[in-house]
Amino acid sequence: SDLVENKWGIREPDGEQTASPDEFDIVLVPLLAFDSFGHRVGYGKGYYDRFLSLCRPDCLKIGLCAFAAETKIEDIHPGDIKLDLCLTPDEGFAFN
C-alpha cells in the first residue's frame, strides 16, 4: 500500500487495505507511564483501550515508554487494558 501524508504531516497507509484488530499477533503501544502490574497511562481519550479490546486474547500487547516504571498507577478504569510487556531504553518488563 502507498503511504500518504495525513493532516499532521505523518505518512500512513492510504487506507485501501486495512487489517482487522483480530488479525494482529503483536501490538506496540506508546505510553507516558506504566507500573509493575502492567497498567499504563497513555495520551488520553482511550484510543488504545478501545483498539486493544478488539484484539484476540492471545495478542501480545507491548508498551513502549521512555521512562522507568511507576510503583503503582492509581487512576485505573474498568475498560483499561493491561500490557503483557513493556520496553524502556534501559530494561524490559514482563507482566503476569
CSV table of N, CA and C in Angstrom, one decimal:
chain,number,residue,atom,x,y,z
A,1,SER,N,0.8,-1.2,0.0
A,1,SER,CA,0.0,0.0,0.0
A,1,SER,C,0.9,1.2,0.0
A,2,ASP,N,0.5,2.3,-0.7
A,2,ASP,CA,1.2,3.5,-0.8
A,2,ASP,C,1.0,4.3,0.5
A,3,LEU,N,2.0,5.1,0.9
A,3,LEU,CA,1.9,6.0,2.0
A,3,LEU,C,1.5,7.4,1.6
A,4,VAL,N,0.6,8.0,2.3
A,4,VAL,CA,0.2,9.3,2.0
A,4,VAL,C,0.3,10.2,3.3
A,5,GLU,N,0.5,11.5,3.1
A,5,GLU,CA,0.7,12.3,4.3
A,5,GLU,C,-0.7,12.7,4.9
A,6,ASN,N,-0.8,12.5,6.2
A,6,ASN,CA,-2.1,12.9,6.8
A,6,ASN,C,-2.1,14.4,7.2
A,7,LYS,N,-3.1,14.8,7.9
A,7,LYS,CA,-3.2,16.3,8.2
A,7,LYS,C,-2.2,16.7,9.2
A,8,TRP,N,-1.5,15.8,9.9
A,8,TRP,CA,-0.4,16.2,10.8
A,8,TRP,C,1.0,16.0,10.2
A,9,GLY,N,1.0,15.7,8.9
A,9,GLY,CA,2.3,15.5,8.2
A,9,GLY,C,2.9,14.1,8.4
A,10,ILE,N,2.2,13.2,8.9
A,10,ILE,CA,2.7,11.8,9.2
A,10,ILE,C,2.3,11.0,8.0
A,11,ARG,N,3.3,10.3,7.5
A,11,ARG,CA,3.0,9.3,6.3
A,11,ARG,C,2.3,8.1,6.9
A,12,GLU,N,1.2,7.7,6.3
A,12,GLU,CA,0.5,6.5,6.7
A,12,GLU,C,-0.1,5.8,5.5
A,13,PRO,N,-0.5,4.5,5.7
A,13,PRO,CA,-1.1,3.8,4.5
A,13,PRO,C,-2.3,4.6,4.0
A,14,ASP,N,-2.6,4.4,2.7
A,14,ASP,CA,-3.6,5.2,2.1
A,14,ASP,C,-5.0,4.7,2.4
A,15,GLY,N,-5.2,3.7,3.1
A,15,GLY,CA,-6.5,3.2,3.6
A,15,GLY,C,-7.2,2.2,2.7
A,16,GLU,N,-6.6,1.9,1.6
A,16,GLU,CA,-7.3,1.0,0.7
A,16,GLU,C,-7.2,-0.4,1.3
A,17,GLN,N,-6.1,-0.8,1.9
A,17,GLN,CA,-6.0,-2.1,2.5
A,17,GLN,C,-6.0,-1.9,4.0
A,18,THR,N,-6.9,-2.5,4.8
A,18,THR,CA,-6.9,-2.4,6.2
A,18,THR,C,-6.9,-3.8,6.8
A,19,ALA,N,-6.4,-3.9,8.0
A,19,ALA,CA,-6.4,-5.1,8.8
A,19,ALA,C,-7.3,-5.0,10.0
A,20,SER,N,-8.0,-6.0,10.3
A,20,SER,CA,-8.9,-6.1,11.4
A,20,SER,C,-8.0,-6.3,12.7
A,21,PRO,N,-8.4,-5.6,13.8
A,21,PRO,CA,-7.7,-5.8,15.0
A,21,PRO,C,-7.5,-7.3,15.4
A,22,ASP,N,-8.4,-8.2,15.1
A,22,ASP,CA,-8.3,-9.6,15.5
A,22,ASP,C,-7.3,-10.3,14.6
A,23,GLU,N,-6.6,-9.6,13.6
A,23,GLU,CA,-5.6,-10.3,12.8
A,23,GLU,C,-4.2,-10.0,13.4
A,24,PHE,N,-4.0,-9.2,14.4
A,24,PHE,CA,-2.7,-8.9,14.9
A,24,PHE,C,-2.3,-9.9,15.9
A,25,ASP,N,-1.0,-10.2,15.8
A,25,ASP,CA,-0.3,-11.1,16.8
A,25,ASP,C,0.3,-10.2,17.9
A,26,ILE,N,0.8,-9.1,17.5
A,26,ILE,CA,1.5,-8.1,18.4
A,26,ILE,C,1.0,-6.7,18.2
A,27,VAL,N,0.8,-5.9,19.2
A,27,VAL,CA,0.5,-4.5,19.1
A,27,VAL,C,1.5,-3.7,20.0
A,28,LEU,N,2.2,-2.7,19.4
A,28,LEU,CA,3.0,-1.9,20.1
A,28,LEU,C,2.3,-0.6,20.5
A,29,VAL,N,2.3,-0.3,21.8
A,29,VAL,CA,1.5,0.8,22.4
A,29,VAL,C,2.4,1.9,23.0
A,30,PRO,N,2.4,3.1,22.4
A,30,PRO,CA,3.2,4.2,23.0
A,30,PRO,C,2.5,4.6,24.3
A,31,LEU,N,3.3,5.0,25.3
A,31,LEU,CA,2.7,5.4,26.6
A,31,LEU,C,3.5,6.4,27.3
A,32,LEU,N,2.9,7.1,28.3
A,32,LEU,CA,3.7,8.0,29.1
A,32,LEU,C,4.2,7.4,30.4
A,33,ALA,N,3.5,6.4,30.9
A,33,ALA,CA,3.9,5.8,32.2
A,33,ALA,C,3.2,4.4,32.3
A,34,PHE,N,3.8,3.6,33.1
A,34,PHE,CA,3.3,2.3,33.4
A,34,PHE,C,3.8,1.9,34.8
A,35,ASP,N,3.1,0.8,35.4
A,35,ASP,CA,3.5,0.4,36.7
A,35,ASP,C,3.9,-1.1,36.6
A,36,SER,N,4.3,-1.6,37.7
A,36,SER,CA,4.8,-3.0,37.8
A,36,SER,C,3.7,-4.1,37.6
A,37,PHE,N,2.5,-3.6,37.5
A,37,PHE,CA,1.4,-4.5,37.3
A,37,PHE,C,0.9,-4.6,35.8
A,38,GLY,N,1.5,-3.8,35.0
A,38,GLY,CA,1.1,-3.7,33.6
A,38,GLY,C,0.1,-2.7,33.3
A,39,HIS,N,-0.3,-1.9,34.3
A,39,HIS,CA,-1.3,-0.8,34.0
A,39,HIS,C,-0.5,0.3,33.3
A,40,ARG,N,-1.2,1.1,32.5
A,40,ARG,CA,-0.5,2.2,31.7
A,40,ARG,C,-1.2,3.5,31.7
A,41,VAL,N,-0.5,4.5,31.5
A,41,VAL,CA,-1.1,5.8,31.2
A,41,VAL,C,-0.7,6.2,29.8
A,42,GLY,N,-1.6,6.5,29.0
A,42,GLY,CA,-1.3,6.9,27.6
A,42,GLY,C,-1.5,8.4,27.4
A,43,TYR,N,-2.0,8.7,26.2
A,43,TYR,CA,-2.2,10.1,25.8
A,43,TYR,C,-3.6,10.5,25.9
A,44,GLY,N,-4.5,9.8,26.6
A,44,GLY,CA,-5.9,10.2,26.8
A,44,GLY,C,-6.8,9.7,25.7
A,45,LYS,N,-8.1,9.9,26.0
A,45,LYS,CA,-9.1,9.6,25.0
A,45,LYS,C,-9.4,8.1,24.9
A,46,GLY,N,-8.6,7.2,25.4
A,46,GLY,CA,-8.9,5.7,25.4
A,46,GLY,C,-8.8,5.0,24.1
A,47,TYR,N,-8.1,5.7,23.1
A,47,TYR,CA,-7.9,5.1,21.8
A,47,TYR,C,-7.4,3.7,21.9
A,48,TYR,N,-6.3,3.5,22.6
A,48,TYR,CA,-5.6,2.2,22.6
A,48,TYR,C,-6.5,1.2,23.4
A,49,ASP,N,-7.1,1.6,24.4
A,49,ASP,CA,-8.0,0.6,25.1
A,49,ASP,C,-9.1,0.1,24.2
A,50,ARG,N,-9.7,1.0,23.5
A,50,ARG,CA,-10.8,0.6,22.6
A,50,ARG,C,-10.2,-0.4,21.5
A,51,PHE,N,-9.1,0.0,20.9
A,51,PHE,CA,-8.5,-0.9,19.9
A,51,PHE,C,-8.1,-2.2,20.5
A,52,LEU,N,-7.4,-2.2,21.6
A,52,LEU,CA,-6.9,-3.5,22.2
A,52,LEU,C,-8.1,-4.4,22.7
A,53,SER,N,-9.2,-3.8,23.0
A,53,SER,CA,-10.4,-4.6,23.4
A,53,SER,C,-10.9,-5.4,22.2
A,54,LEU,N,-10.6,-5.0,21.0
A,54,LEU,CA,-11.0,-5.7,19.8
A,54,LEU,C,-10.0,-6.8,19.3
A,55,CYS,N,-8.8,-6.8,19.9
A,55,CYS,CA,-7.8,-7.8,19.6
A,55,CYS,C,-8.1,-9.1,20.2
A,56,ARG,N,-7.5,-10.2,19.6
A,56,ARG,CA,-7.6,-11.5,20.2
A,56,ARG,C,-7.0,-11.6,21.6
A,57,PRO,N,-7.5,-12.4,22.5
A,57,PRO,CA,-6.9,-12.5,23.8
A,57,PRO,C,-5.4,-12.9,23.8
A,58,ASP,N,-5.0,-13.6,22.8
A,58,ASP,CA,-3.6,-14.1,22.8
A,58,ASP,C,-2.7,-13.0,22.1
A,59,CYS,N,-3.2,-11.9,21.7
A,59,CYS,CA,-2.4,-10.8,21.0
A,59,CYS,C,-1.5,-10.3,22.1
A,60,LEU,N,-0.2,-10.2,21.8
A,60,LEU,CA,0.8,-9.7,22.7
A,60,LEU,C,0.8,-8.1,22.7
A,61,LYS,N,0.5,-7.5,23.8
A,61,LYS,CA,0.4,-6.1,24.0
A,61,LYS,C,1.7,-5.6,24.6
A,62,ILE,N,2.5,-4.9,23.8
A,62,ILE,CA,3.9,-4.4,24.2
A,62,ILE,C,3.9,-2.9,24.3
A,63,GLY,N,4.1,-2.4,25.5
A,63,GLY,CA,4.2,-0.9,25.7
A,63,GLY,C,5.6,-0.4,25.4
A,64,LEU,N,5.7,0.8,25.0
A,64,LEU,CA,7.0,1.4,24.7
A,64,LEU,C,7.0,2.7,25.5
A,65,CYS,N,7.9,2.9,26.4
A,65,CYS,CA,8.0,4.0,27.3
A,65,CYS,C,9.4,4.5,27.5
A,66,ALA,N,9.5,5.8,27.5
A,66,ALA,CA,10.9,6.4,27.7
A,66,ALA,C,11.3,6.5,29.1
A,67,PHE,N,10.4,6.2,30.0
A,67,PHE,CA,10.6,6.4,31.5
A,67,PHE,C,10.6,5.0,32.2
A,68,ALA,N,11.1,5.0,33.4
A,68,ALA,CA,11.1,3.8,34.3
A,68,ALA,C,9.7,3.6,34.8
A,69,ALA,N,9.5,2.4,35.3
A,69,ALA,CA,8.1,2.0,35.9
A,69,ALA,C,7.8,2.9,37.1
A,70,GLU,N,6.5,3.2,37.2
A,70,GLU,CA,6.0,3.8,38.5
A,70,GLU,C,5.7,2.7,39.4
A,71,THR,N,5.7,3.0,40.7
A,71,THR,CA,5.3,1.9,41.7
A,71,THR,C,3.9,1.4,41.5
A,72,LYS,N,3.0,2.3,41.4
A,72,LYS,CA,1.6,1.9,41.2
A,72,LYS,C,0.8,3.1,40.6
A,73,ILE,N,0.0,2.7,39.6
A,73,ILE,CA,-0.9,3.7,39.0
A,73,ILE,C,-2.2,3.6,39.7
A,74,GLU,N,-2.7,4.7,40.2
A,74,GLU,CA,-3.9,4.7,41.0
A,74,GLU,C,-5.2,4.9,40.1
A,75,ASP,N,-5.0,5.7,39.0
A,75,ASP,CA,-6.2,6.0,38.2
A,75,ASP,C,-6.5,4.9,37.2
A,76,ILE,N,-7.1,3.8,37.6
A,76,ILE,CA,-7.4,2.7,36.8
A,76,ILE,C,-8.9,2.6,36.6
A,77,HIS,N,-9.3,2.4,35.3
A,77,HIS,CA,-10.7,2.3,35.0
A,77,HIS,C,-11.1,0.9,34.5
A,78,PRO,N,-12.3,0.5,34.6
A,78,PRO,CA,-12.8,-0.8,34.2
A,78,PRO,C,-12.4,-1.2,32.8
A,79,GLY,N,-12.4,-0.2,31.8
A,79,GLY,CA,-12.1,-0.5,30.4
A,79,GLY,C,-10.6,-0.5,30.1
A,80,ASP,N,-9.7,-0.2,31.1
A,80,ASP,CA,-8.3,-0.2,30.8
A,80,ASP,C,-7.8,-1.6,30.5
A,81,ILE,N,-7.0,-1.7,29.4
A,81,ILE,CA,-6.4,-3.0,29.0
A,81,ILE,C,-4.9,-3.0,29.5
A,82,LYS,N,-4.6,-4.0,30.2
A,82,LYS,CA,-3.2,-4.2,30.7
A,82,LYS,C,-2.2,-4.6,29.6
A,83,LEU,N,-1.0,-4.3,29.8
A,83,LEU,CA,0.1,-4.7,28.9
A,83,LEU,C,0.6,-6.1,29.3
A,84,ASP,N,1.2,-6.8,28.3
A,84,ASP,CA,1.9,-8.1,28.6
A,84,ASP,C,3.3,-7.8,28.8
A,85,LEU,N,3.9,-6.9,28.1
A,85,LEU,CA,5.3,-6.5,28.2
A,85,LEU,C,5.4,-5.0,28.1
A,86,CYS,N,6.6,-4.4,28.6
A,86,CYS,CA,6.9,-3.0,28.4
A,86,CYS,C,8.4,-2.9,28.2
A,87,LEU,N,8.8,-2.1,27.2
A,87,LEU,CA,10.2,-1.8,27.0
A,87,LEU,C,10.5,-0.4,27.2
A,88,THR,N,11.6,-0.1,27.9
A,88,THR,CA,12.1,1.2,28.2
A,88,THR,C,13.5,1.2,27.6
A,89,PRO,N,14.1,2.4,27.5
A,89,PRO,CA,15.5,2.4,27.0
A,89,PRO,C,16.5,1.6,27.8
A,90,ASP,N,16.2,1.3,29.1
A,90,ASP,CA,17.1,0.6,30.0
A,90,ASP,C,16.7,-0.8,30.3
A,91,GLU,N,15.5,-1.2,30.3
A,91,GLU,CA,15.1,-2.5,30.6
A,91,GLU,C,13.7,-2.9,30.0
A,92,GLY,N,13.5,-4.2,30.2
A,92,GLY,CA,12.2,-4.8,29.7
A,92,GLY,C,11.4,-5.4,30.9
A,93,PHE,N,10.1,-5.3,30.8
A,93,PHE,CA,9.3,-5.8,31.9
A,93,PHE,C,8.3,-6.8,31.4
A,94,ALA,N,8.0,-7.9,32.1
A,94,ALA,CA,7.0,-8.8,31.7
A,94,ALA,C,6.0,-8.9,32.8
A,95,PHE,N,4.7,-8.8,32.5
A,95,PHE,CA,3.6,-8.8,33.4
A,95,PHE,C,2.8,-10.1,33.4
A,96,ASN,N,2.4,-10.6,34.5
A,96,ASN,CA,1.5,-11.8,34.6
A,96,ASN,C,0.1,-11.4,34.8
